[in-house]
Short mmCIF file of C-alpha atoms in Angstrom, two decimals:
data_model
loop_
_atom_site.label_atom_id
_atom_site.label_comp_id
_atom_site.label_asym_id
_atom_site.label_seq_id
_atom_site.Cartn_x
_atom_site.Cartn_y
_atom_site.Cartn_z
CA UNK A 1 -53.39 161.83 -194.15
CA UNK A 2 -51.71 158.44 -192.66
CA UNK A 3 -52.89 155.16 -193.99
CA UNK A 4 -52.27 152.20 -192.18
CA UNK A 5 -53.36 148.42 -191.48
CA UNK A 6 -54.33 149.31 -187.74
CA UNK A 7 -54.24 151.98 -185.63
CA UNK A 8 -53.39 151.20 -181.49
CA UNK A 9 -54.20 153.90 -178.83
CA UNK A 10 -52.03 153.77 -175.60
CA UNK A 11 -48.29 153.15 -175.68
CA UNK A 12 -48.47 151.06 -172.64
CA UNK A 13 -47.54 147.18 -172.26
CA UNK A 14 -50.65 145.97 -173.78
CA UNK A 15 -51.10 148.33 -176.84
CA UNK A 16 -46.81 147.65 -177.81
CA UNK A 17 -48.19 143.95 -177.21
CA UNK A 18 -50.47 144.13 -179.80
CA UNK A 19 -48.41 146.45 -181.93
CA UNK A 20 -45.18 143.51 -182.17
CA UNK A 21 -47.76 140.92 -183.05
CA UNK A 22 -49.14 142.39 -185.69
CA UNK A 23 -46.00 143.60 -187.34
CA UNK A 24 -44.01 140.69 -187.17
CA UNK A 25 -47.37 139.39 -188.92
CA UNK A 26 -47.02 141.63 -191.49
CA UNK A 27 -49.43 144.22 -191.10
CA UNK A 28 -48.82 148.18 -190.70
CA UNK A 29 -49.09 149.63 -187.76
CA UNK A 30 -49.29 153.36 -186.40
CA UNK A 31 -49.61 153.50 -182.79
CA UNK A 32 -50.48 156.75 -181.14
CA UNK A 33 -49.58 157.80 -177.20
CA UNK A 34 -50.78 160.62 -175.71
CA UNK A 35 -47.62 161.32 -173.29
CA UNK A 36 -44.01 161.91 -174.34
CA UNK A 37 -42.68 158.63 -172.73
CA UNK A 38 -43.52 154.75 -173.35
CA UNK A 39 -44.14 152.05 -171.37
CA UNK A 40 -47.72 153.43 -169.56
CA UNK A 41 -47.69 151.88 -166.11
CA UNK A 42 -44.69 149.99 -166.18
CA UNK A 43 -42.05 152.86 -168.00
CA UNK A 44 -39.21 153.79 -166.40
CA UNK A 45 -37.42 156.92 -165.86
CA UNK A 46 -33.88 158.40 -165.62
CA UNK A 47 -33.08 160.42 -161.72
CA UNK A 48 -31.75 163.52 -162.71
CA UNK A 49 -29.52 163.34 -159.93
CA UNK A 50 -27.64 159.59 -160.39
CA UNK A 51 -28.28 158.54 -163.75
CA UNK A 52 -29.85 155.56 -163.23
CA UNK A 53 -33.25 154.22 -164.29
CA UNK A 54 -35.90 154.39 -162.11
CA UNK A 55 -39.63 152.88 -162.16
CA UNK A 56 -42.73 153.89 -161.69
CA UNK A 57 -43.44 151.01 -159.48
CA UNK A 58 -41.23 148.18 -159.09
CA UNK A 59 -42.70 144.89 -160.01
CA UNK A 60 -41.93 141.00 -160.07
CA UNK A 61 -42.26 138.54 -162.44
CA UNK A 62 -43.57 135.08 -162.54
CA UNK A 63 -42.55 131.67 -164.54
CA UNK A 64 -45.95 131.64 -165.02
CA UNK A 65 -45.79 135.35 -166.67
CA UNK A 66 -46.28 132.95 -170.56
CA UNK A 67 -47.66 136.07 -172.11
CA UNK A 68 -45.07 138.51 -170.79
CA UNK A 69 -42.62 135.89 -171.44
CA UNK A 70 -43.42 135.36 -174.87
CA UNK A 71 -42.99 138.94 -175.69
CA UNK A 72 -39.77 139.55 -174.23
CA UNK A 73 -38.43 136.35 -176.00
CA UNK A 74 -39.81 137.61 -179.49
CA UNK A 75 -37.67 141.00 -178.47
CA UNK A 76 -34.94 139.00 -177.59
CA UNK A 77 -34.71 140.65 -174.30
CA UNK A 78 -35.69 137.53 -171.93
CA UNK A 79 -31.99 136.79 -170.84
CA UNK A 80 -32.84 140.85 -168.64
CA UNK A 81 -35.10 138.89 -166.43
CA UNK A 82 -33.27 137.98 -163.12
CA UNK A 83 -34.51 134.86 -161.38
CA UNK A 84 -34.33 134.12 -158.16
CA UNK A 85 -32.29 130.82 -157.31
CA UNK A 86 -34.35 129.49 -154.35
CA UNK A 87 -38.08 130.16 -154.61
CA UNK A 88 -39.01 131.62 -151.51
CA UNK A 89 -40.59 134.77 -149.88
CA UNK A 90 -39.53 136.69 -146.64
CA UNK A 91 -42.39 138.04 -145.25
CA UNK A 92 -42.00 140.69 -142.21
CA UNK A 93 -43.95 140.97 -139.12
CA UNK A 94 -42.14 142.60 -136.42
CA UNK A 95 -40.59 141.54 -134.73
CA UNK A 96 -40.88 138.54 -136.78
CA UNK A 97 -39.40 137.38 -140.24
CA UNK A 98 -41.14 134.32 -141.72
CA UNK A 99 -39.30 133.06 -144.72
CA UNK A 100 -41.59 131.32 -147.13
CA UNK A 101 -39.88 128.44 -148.95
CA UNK A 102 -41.54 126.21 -151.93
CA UNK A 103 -41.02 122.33 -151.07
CA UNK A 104 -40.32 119.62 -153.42
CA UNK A 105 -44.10 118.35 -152.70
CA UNK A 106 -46.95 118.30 -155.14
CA UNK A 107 -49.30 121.13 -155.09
CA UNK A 108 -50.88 122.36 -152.93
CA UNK A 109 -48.45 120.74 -149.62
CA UNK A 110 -45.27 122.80 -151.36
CA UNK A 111 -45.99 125.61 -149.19
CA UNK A 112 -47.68 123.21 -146.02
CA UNK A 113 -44.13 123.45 -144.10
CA UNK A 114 -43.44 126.75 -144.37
CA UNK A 115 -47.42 127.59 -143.30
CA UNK A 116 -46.83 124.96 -140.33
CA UNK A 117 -44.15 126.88 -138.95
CA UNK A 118 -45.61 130.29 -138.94
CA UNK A 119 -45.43 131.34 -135.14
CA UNK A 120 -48.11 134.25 -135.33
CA UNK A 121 -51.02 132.19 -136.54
CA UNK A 122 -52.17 128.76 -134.33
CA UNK A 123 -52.86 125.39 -136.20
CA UNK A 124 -55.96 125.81 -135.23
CA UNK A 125 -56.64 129.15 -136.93
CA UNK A 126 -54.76 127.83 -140.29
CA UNK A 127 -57.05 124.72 -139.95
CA UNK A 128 -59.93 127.31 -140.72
CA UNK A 129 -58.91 128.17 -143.67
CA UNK A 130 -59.75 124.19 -144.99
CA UNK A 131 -63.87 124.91 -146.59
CA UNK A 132 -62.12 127.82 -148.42
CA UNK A 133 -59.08 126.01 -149.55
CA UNK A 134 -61.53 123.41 -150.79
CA UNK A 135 -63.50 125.90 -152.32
CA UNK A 136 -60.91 127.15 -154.42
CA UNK A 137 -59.61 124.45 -155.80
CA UNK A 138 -63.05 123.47 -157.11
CA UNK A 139 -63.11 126.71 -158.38
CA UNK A 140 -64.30 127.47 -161.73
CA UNK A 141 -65.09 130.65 -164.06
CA UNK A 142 -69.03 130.29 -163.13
CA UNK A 143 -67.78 130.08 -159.33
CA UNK A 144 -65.37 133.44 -159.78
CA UNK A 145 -68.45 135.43 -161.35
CA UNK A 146 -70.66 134.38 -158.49
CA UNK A 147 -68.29 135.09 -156.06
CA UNK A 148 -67.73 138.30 -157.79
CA UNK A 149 -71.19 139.56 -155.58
CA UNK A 150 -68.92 139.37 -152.54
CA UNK A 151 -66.18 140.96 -150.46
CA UNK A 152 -63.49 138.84 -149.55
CA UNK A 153 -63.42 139.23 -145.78
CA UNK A 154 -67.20 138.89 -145.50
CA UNK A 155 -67.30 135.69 -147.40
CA UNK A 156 -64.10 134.48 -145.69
CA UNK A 157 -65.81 134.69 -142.10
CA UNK A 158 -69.14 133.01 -143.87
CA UNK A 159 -66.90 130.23 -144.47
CA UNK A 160 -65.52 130.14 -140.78
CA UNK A 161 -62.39 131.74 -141.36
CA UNK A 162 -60.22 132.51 -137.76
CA UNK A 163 -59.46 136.28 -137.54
CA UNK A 164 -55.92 135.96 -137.11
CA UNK A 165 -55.80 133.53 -140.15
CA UNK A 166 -57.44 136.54 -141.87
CA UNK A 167 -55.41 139.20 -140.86
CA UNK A 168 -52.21 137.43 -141.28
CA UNK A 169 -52.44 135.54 -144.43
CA UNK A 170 -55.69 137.12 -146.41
CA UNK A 171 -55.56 140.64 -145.82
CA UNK A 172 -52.04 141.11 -146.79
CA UNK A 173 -52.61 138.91 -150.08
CA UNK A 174 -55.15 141.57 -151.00
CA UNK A 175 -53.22 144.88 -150.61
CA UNK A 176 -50.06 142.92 -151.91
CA UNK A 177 -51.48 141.30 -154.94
CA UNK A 178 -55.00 142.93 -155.54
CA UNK A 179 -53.80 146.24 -154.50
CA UNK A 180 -56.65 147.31 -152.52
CA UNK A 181 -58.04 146.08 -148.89
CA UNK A 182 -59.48 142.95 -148.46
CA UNK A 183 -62.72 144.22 -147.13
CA UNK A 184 -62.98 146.18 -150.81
CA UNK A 185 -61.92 143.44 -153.06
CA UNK A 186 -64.12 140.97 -154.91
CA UNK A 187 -63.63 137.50 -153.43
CA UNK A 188 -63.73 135.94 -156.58
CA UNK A 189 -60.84 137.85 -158.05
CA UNK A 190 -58.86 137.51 -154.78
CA UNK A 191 -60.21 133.55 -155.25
CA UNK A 192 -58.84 133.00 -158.68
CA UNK A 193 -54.95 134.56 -158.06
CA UNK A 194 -54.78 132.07 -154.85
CA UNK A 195 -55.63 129.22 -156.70
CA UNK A 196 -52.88 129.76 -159.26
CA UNK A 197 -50.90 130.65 -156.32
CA UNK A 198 -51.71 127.46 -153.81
CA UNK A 199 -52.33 125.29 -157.65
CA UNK A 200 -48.78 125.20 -159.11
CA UNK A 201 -45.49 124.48 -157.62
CA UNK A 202 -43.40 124.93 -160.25
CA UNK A 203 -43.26 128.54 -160.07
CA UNK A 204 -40.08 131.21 -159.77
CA UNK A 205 -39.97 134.96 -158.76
CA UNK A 206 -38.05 137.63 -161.19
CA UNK A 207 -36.86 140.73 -161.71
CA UNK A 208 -36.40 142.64 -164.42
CA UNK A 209 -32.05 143.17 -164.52
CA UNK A 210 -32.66 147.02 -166.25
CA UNK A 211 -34.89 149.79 -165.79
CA UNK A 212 -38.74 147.56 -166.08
CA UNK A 213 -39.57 149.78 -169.40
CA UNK A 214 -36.04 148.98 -170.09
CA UNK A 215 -37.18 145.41 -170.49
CA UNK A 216 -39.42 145.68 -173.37
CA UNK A 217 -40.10 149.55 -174.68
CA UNK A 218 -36.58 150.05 -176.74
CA UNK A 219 -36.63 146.93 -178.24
CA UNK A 220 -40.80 146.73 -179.51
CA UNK A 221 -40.64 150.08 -180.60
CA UNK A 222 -37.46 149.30 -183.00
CA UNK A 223 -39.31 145.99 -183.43
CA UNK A 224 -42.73 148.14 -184.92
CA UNK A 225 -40.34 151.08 -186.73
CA UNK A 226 -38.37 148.10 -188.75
CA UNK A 227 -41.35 146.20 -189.81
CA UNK A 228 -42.81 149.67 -191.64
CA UNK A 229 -44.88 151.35 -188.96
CA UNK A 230 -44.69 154.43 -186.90
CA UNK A 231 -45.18 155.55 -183.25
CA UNK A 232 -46.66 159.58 -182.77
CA UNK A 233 -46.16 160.60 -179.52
CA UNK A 234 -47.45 163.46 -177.77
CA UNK A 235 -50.73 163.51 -179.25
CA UNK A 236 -54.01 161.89 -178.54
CA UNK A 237 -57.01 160.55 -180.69
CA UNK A 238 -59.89 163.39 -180.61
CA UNK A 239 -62.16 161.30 -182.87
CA UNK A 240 -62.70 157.83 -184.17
CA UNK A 241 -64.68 157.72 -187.55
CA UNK A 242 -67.33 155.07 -187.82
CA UNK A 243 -68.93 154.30 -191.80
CA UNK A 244 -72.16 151.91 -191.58
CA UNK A 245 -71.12 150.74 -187.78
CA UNK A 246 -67.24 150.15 -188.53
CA UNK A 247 -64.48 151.76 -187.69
CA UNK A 248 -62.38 153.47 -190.64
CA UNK A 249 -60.10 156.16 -188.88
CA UNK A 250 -59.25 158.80 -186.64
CA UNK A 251 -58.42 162.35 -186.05
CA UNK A 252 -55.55 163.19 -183.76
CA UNK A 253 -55.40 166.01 -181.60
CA UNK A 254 -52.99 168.03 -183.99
CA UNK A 255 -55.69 167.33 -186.81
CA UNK A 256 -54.21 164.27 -188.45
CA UNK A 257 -56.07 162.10 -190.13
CA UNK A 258 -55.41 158.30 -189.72
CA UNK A 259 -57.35 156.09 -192.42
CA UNK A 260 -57.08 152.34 -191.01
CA UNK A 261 -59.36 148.97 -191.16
CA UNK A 262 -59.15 148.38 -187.54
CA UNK A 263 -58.28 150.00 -184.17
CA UNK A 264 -56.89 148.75 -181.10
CA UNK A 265 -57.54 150.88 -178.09
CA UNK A 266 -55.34 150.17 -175.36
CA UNK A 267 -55.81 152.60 -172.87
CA UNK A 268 -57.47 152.76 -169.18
CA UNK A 269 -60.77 152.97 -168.62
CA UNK A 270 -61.14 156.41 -167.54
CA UNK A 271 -59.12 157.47 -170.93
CA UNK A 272 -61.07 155.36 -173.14
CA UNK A 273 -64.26 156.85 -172.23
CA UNK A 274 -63.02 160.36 -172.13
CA UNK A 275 -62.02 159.48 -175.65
CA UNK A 276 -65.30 157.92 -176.90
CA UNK A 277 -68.15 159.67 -178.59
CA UNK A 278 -70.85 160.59 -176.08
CA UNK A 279 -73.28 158.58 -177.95
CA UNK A 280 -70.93 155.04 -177.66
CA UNK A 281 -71.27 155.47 -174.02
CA UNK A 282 -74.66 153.44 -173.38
CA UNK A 283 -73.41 151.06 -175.49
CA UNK A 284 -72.20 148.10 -174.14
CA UNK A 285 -69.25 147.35 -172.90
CA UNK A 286 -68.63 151.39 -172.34
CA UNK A 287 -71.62 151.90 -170.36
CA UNK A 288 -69.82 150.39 -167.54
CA UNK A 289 -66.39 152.17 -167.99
CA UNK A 290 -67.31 154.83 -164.78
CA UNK A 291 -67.88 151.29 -162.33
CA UNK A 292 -64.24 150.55 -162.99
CA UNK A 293 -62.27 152.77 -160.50
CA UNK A 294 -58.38 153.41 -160.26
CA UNK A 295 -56.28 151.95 -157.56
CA UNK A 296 -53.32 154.93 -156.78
CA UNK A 297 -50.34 153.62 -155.38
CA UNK A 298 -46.94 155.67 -154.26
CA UNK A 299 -43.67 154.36 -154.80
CA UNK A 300 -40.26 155.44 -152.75
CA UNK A 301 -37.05 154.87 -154.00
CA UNK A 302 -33.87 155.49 -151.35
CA UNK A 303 -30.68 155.49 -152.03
CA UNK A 304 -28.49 154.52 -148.95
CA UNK A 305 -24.59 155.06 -148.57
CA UNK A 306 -24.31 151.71 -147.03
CA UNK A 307 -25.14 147.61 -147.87
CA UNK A 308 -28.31 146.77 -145.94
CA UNK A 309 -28.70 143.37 -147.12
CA UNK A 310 -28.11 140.56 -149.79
CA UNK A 311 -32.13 139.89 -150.39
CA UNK A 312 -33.84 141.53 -153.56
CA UNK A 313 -37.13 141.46 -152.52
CA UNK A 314 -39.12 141.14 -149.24
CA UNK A 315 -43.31 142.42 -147.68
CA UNK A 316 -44.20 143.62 -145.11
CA UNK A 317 -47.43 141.12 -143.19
CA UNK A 318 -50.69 143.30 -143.37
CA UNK A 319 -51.00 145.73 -140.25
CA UNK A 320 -52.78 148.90 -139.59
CA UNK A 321 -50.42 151.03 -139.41
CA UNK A 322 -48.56 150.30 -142.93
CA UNK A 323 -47.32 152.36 -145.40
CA UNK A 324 -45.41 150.13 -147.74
CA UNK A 325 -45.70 146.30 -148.73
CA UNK A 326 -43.09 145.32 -151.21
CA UNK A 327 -39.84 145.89 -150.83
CA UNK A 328 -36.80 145.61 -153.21
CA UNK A 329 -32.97 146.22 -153.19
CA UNK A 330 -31.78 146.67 -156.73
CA UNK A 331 -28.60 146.57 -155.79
CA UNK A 332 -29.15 142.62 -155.42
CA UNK A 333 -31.20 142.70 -158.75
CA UNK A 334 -29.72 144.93 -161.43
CA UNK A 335 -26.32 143.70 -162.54
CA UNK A 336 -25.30 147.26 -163.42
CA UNK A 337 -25.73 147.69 -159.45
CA UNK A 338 -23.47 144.27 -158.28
CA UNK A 339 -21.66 145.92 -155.45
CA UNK A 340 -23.22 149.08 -154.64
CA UNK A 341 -25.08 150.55 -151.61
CA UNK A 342 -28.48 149.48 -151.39
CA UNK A 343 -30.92 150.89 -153.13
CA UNK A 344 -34.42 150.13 -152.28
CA UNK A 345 -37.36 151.07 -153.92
CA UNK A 346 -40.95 150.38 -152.01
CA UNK A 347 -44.48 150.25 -152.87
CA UNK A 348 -47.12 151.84 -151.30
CA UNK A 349 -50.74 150.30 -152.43
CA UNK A 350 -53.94 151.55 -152.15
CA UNK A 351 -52.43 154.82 -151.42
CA UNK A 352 -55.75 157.17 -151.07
CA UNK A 353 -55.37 158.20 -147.52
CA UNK A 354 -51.51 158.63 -147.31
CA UNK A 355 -51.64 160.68 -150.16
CA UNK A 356 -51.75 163.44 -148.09
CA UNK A 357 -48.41 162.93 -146.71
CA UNK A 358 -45.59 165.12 -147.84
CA UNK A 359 -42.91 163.63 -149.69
CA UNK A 360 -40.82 163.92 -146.60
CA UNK A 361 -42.89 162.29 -144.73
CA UNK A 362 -43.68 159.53 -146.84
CA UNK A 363 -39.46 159.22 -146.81
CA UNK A 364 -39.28 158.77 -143.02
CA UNK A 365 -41.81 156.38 -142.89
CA UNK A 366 -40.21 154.32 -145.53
CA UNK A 367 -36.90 154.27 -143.88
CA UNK A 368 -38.82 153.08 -140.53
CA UNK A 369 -40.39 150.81 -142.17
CA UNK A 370 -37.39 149.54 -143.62
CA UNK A 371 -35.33 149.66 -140.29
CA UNK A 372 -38.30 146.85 -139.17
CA UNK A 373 -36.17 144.44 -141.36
CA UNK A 374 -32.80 146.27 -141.52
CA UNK A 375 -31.97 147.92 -138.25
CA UNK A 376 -29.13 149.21 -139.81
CA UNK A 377 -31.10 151.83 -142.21
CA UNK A 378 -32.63 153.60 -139.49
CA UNK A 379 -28.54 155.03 -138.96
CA UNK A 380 -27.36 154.66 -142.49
CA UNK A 381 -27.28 158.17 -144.71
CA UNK A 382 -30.09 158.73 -147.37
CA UNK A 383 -28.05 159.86 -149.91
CA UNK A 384 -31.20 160.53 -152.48
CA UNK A 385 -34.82 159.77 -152.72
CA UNK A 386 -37.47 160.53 -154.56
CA UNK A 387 -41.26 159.89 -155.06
CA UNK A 388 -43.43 158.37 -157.24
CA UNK A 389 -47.26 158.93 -156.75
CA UNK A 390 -49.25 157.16 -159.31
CA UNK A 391 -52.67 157.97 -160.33
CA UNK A 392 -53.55 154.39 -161.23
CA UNK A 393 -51.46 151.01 -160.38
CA UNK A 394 -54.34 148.99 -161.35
CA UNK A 395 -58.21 148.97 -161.37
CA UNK A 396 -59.56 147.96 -158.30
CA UNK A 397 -61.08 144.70 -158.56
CA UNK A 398 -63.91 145.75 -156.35
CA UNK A 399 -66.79 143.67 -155.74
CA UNK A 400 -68.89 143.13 -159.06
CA UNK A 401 -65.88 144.03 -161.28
CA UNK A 402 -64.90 140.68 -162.36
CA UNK A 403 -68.53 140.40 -164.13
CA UNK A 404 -67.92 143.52 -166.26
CA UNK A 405 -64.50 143.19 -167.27
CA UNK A 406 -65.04 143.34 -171.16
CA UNK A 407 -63.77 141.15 -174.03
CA UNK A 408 -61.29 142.31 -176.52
CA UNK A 409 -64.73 143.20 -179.37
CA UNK A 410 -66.93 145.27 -179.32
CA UNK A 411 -70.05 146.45 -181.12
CA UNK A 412 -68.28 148.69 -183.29
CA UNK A 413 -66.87 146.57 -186.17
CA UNK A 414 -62.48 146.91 -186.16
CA UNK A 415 -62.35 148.17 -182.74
CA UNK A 416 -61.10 146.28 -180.00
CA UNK A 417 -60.24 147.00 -176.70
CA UNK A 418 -56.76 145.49 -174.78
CA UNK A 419 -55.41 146.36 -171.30
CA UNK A 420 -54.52 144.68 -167.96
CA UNK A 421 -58.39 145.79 -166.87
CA UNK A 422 -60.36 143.28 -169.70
CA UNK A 423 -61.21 140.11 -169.54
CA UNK A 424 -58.21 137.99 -169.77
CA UNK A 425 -59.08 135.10 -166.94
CA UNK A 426 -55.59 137.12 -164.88
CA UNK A 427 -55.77 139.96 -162.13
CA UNK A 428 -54.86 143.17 -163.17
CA UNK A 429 -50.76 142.48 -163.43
CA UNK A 430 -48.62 142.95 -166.58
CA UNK A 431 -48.87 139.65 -167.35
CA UNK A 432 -52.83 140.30 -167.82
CA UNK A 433 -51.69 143.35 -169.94
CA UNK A 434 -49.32 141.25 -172.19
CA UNK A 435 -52.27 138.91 -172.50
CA UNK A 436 -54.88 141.17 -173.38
CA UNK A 437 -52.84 142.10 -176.29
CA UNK A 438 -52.22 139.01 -178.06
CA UNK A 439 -55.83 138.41 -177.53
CA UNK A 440 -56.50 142.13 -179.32
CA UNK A 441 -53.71 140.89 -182.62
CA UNK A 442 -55.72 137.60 -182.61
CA UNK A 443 -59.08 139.41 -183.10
CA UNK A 444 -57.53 142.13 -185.55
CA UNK A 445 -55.89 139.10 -187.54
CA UNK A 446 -59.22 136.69 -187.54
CA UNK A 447 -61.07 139.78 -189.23
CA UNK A 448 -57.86 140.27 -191.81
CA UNK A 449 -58.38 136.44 -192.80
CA UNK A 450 -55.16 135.20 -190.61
CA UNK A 451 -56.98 133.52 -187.49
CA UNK A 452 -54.06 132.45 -185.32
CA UNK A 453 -54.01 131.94 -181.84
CA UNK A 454 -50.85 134.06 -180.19
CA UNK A 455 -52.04 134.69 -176.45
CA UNK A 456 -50.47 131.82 -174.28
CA UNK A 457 -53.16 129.70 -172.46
CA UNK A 458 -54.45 130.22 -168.60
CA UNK A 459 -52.15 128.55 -166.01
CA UNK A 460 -53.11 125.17 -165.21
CA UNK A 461 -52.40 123.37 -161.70
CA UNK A 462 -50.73 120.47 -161.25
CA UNK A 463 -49.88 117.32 -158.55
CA UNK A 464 -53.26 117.31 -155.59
CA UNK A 465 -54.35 120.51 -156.81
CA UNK A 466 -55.12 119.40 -160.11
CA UNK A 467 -57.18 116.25 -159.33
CA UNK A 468 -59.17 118.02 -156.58
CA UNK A 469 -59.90 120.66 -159.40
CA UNK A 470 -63.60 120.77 -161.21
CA UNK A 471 -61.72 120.17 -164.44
CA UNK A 472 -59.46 117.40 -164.00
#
């Protein structure tokens, strides 16, 4: 028999959130992951072959990442993050390169120049985009949940939206940032990332310097062993015990007994109600957990024997034929790297019908895809590769989705719920994972008589953006 202050499910971002806050409050916590490595989604990995860490799926950061941010400064590991100098994207549509740069203007004009110079789209087709640029800054949460009902590209051509304005600019912000195509995703999730996007112009891009696990798992789970708790891996909860509707414990798969005041369950939503007693499922929120459906992605890394480039990060424009999106050359991120041939890791979203390519295939495409950029990688020797296929990147923030994202409580008393998939006002990122648990410690710590508030607030936008907004 264990006895502890709280018990969190699901080693991932959001549960080791949740686990830090709560011990450096002083509580006791015992956090239990089912697999044999940390880090969930965003863990990282060492190639058998070179030694070096590896992702799952490389990711970016944001300035605006307050949540993530917070965490990594309470580890002490914020000075990993690598930030980008100039603020600016390169976006590839060959034969094209568009390089994105912010402007020293107020929102929303910092990106107007770059936009204005764009040779594949007309004036005229960006000047369609103005009722839906309108509408989003005036968005609000009401507005998100009622555009919620919606796909994206059927409400953008309601609102008069050009085609090539869609295709260009829309369609590749959904499978870059949403992860899924725009004709699947709910326009009111795609709605609210733009308008932090097109709201603020204060923001930079980063990169995590080490392995992205790297970045927070050694340090949180030293953080949660020194302050007096423990983390179990390789085992799994096989029932939660519930006296007069609270929770008081659970049994682990080994038959372990865990006696604790509260629960955390940080896990997807697939896992969570595989875990859940058949009976909790019509119950809400978990009646709902079958609506919320993964998005898989595949990730390629390739090691070349020459320097391709001096970028660290560049997409692909949306196009029919893609495989990959995001591109990145850790070689120009990772000091351990500084000088070495490129090594470029890309991700492949949505990844449900090119799942049935073979690795090697999958490998060749990636290095054409590449080549589109860097002509000189279609010649230059893959020294390595590998593949990453991933079940889940995110959930897919499918029409309706937004409305049914849960809150941290629920209707059993001491169980709460974190993960990038709740309802933290964020898309489905890591920043919405780091969010979801502070929000979860909050909860736990307003029941234990210690209301706080840890989780950082929403983003708000600034210069035009903010006095054309609903709220300013």
């Amino acid at each position: 028999m264990i006895y502890t202050d709280v018990v969190i499910v699901g080693g991932g971002l959001a549960g080791l959130t949740s686990a830090v806050a709560l011990t450096d409050r002083g509580l006791s916590v015992t956090l239990v992951e089912a697999s044999n490595v940390l880090g969930g989604r965003a863990q990282s990995l060492t190639d058998d072959l070179t030694g070096e860490r590896v992702d799952l799926g490389p990711h970016i950061l944001l300035s605006q990442y307050q949540n993530m941010l917070s965490l990594l400064k309470l580890l002490g590991t914020e000075n990993q993050v690598v930030w980008q100098s100039l603020p600016r994207l390169i976006l590839v549509d060959p034969p094209n390169t568009v390089v994105m740069r912010l402007w020293p203007l107020p929102a929303p004009l910092h990106f107007a120049p770059s936009f204005l110079n764009v040779p594949q789209v007309s004036w005229w087709d960006q000047l369609s985009n103005r009722r839906v640029m309108w509408q989003i800054h005036r968005l609000d949460e009401s507005d998100v949940l009622r555009l919620d009902a919606v796909n994206a590209e059927q409400h953008l051509r309601s609102m008069g939206v050009k085609a090539q304005a869609i295709d260009w600019f829309w369609r590749t912000a959904a499978m870059t940032i949403m992860n899924v195509p725009l004709e699947l995703c709910s326009a009111g999730a795609l709605f609210r990332f733009v308008r932090y996007l097109i709201g603020r112009h204060d923001f930079l891009i980063g990169f995590s310097g080490v392995g992205l696990g790297d970045l927070f798992v050694p340090a949180a789970a030293e953080y949660i062993r020194a302050g007096g708790g423990q983390i179990l891996m390789d085992t799994y909860v096989r029932q939660f015990f519930v006296e007069a509707g609270r929770f008081t414990g659970v049994r682990l798969g080994d038959g372990t007994e865990i006696r604790a005041s509260a629960c955390i369950a940080a896990v997807t939503p697939k896992a969570l109600k595989d875990t859940l007693p058949p009976h909790w499922a019509i119950q809400h929120p978990f009646v709902k957990l079958d609506h919320f459906e993964p998005s898989p992605y595949i990730c390629t890394y390739l090691w070349f024997a020459d320097k391709l480039t001096r970028e660290p990060f560049w997409t692909k424009i949306w196009a029919l034929n893609n495989l990959n999106y995001d591109f990145y050359d850790l070689s120009n991120i990772r000091p351990a790297l500084a000088g070495s041939p490129s090594l470029i890791a890309s991700n492949c979203m949505h990844s449900i019908e090119s799942s049935c390519l073979s690795d090697a295939d999958i490998i060749r495409k990636t290095r054409a895809e590449i080549a589109q950029y860097l002509p000189q990688a279609a010649h230059s020797e893959i020294r390595h590769a590998r593949v990453h296929r991933v079940s889940m990147g995110i959930t897919k923030p499918t029409p309706g989705t937004e409305q049914i994202r849960p809150d941290t409580s629920t209707p059993i008393g001491g169980l709460y719920l974190a993960g990038d998939w709740i309802n933290t006002g964020l898309p489905c990122s890591m920043e919405s994972a780091a969010r979801a648990g502070w929000l979860a410690a909050e909860s736990v710590l307003a029941a234990a008589g210690q209301p706080c508030t840890l989780a950082q607030p929403l983003p708000q936008l600034t210069g035009l953006s903010q006095m054309l907004s609903k709220r300013s």
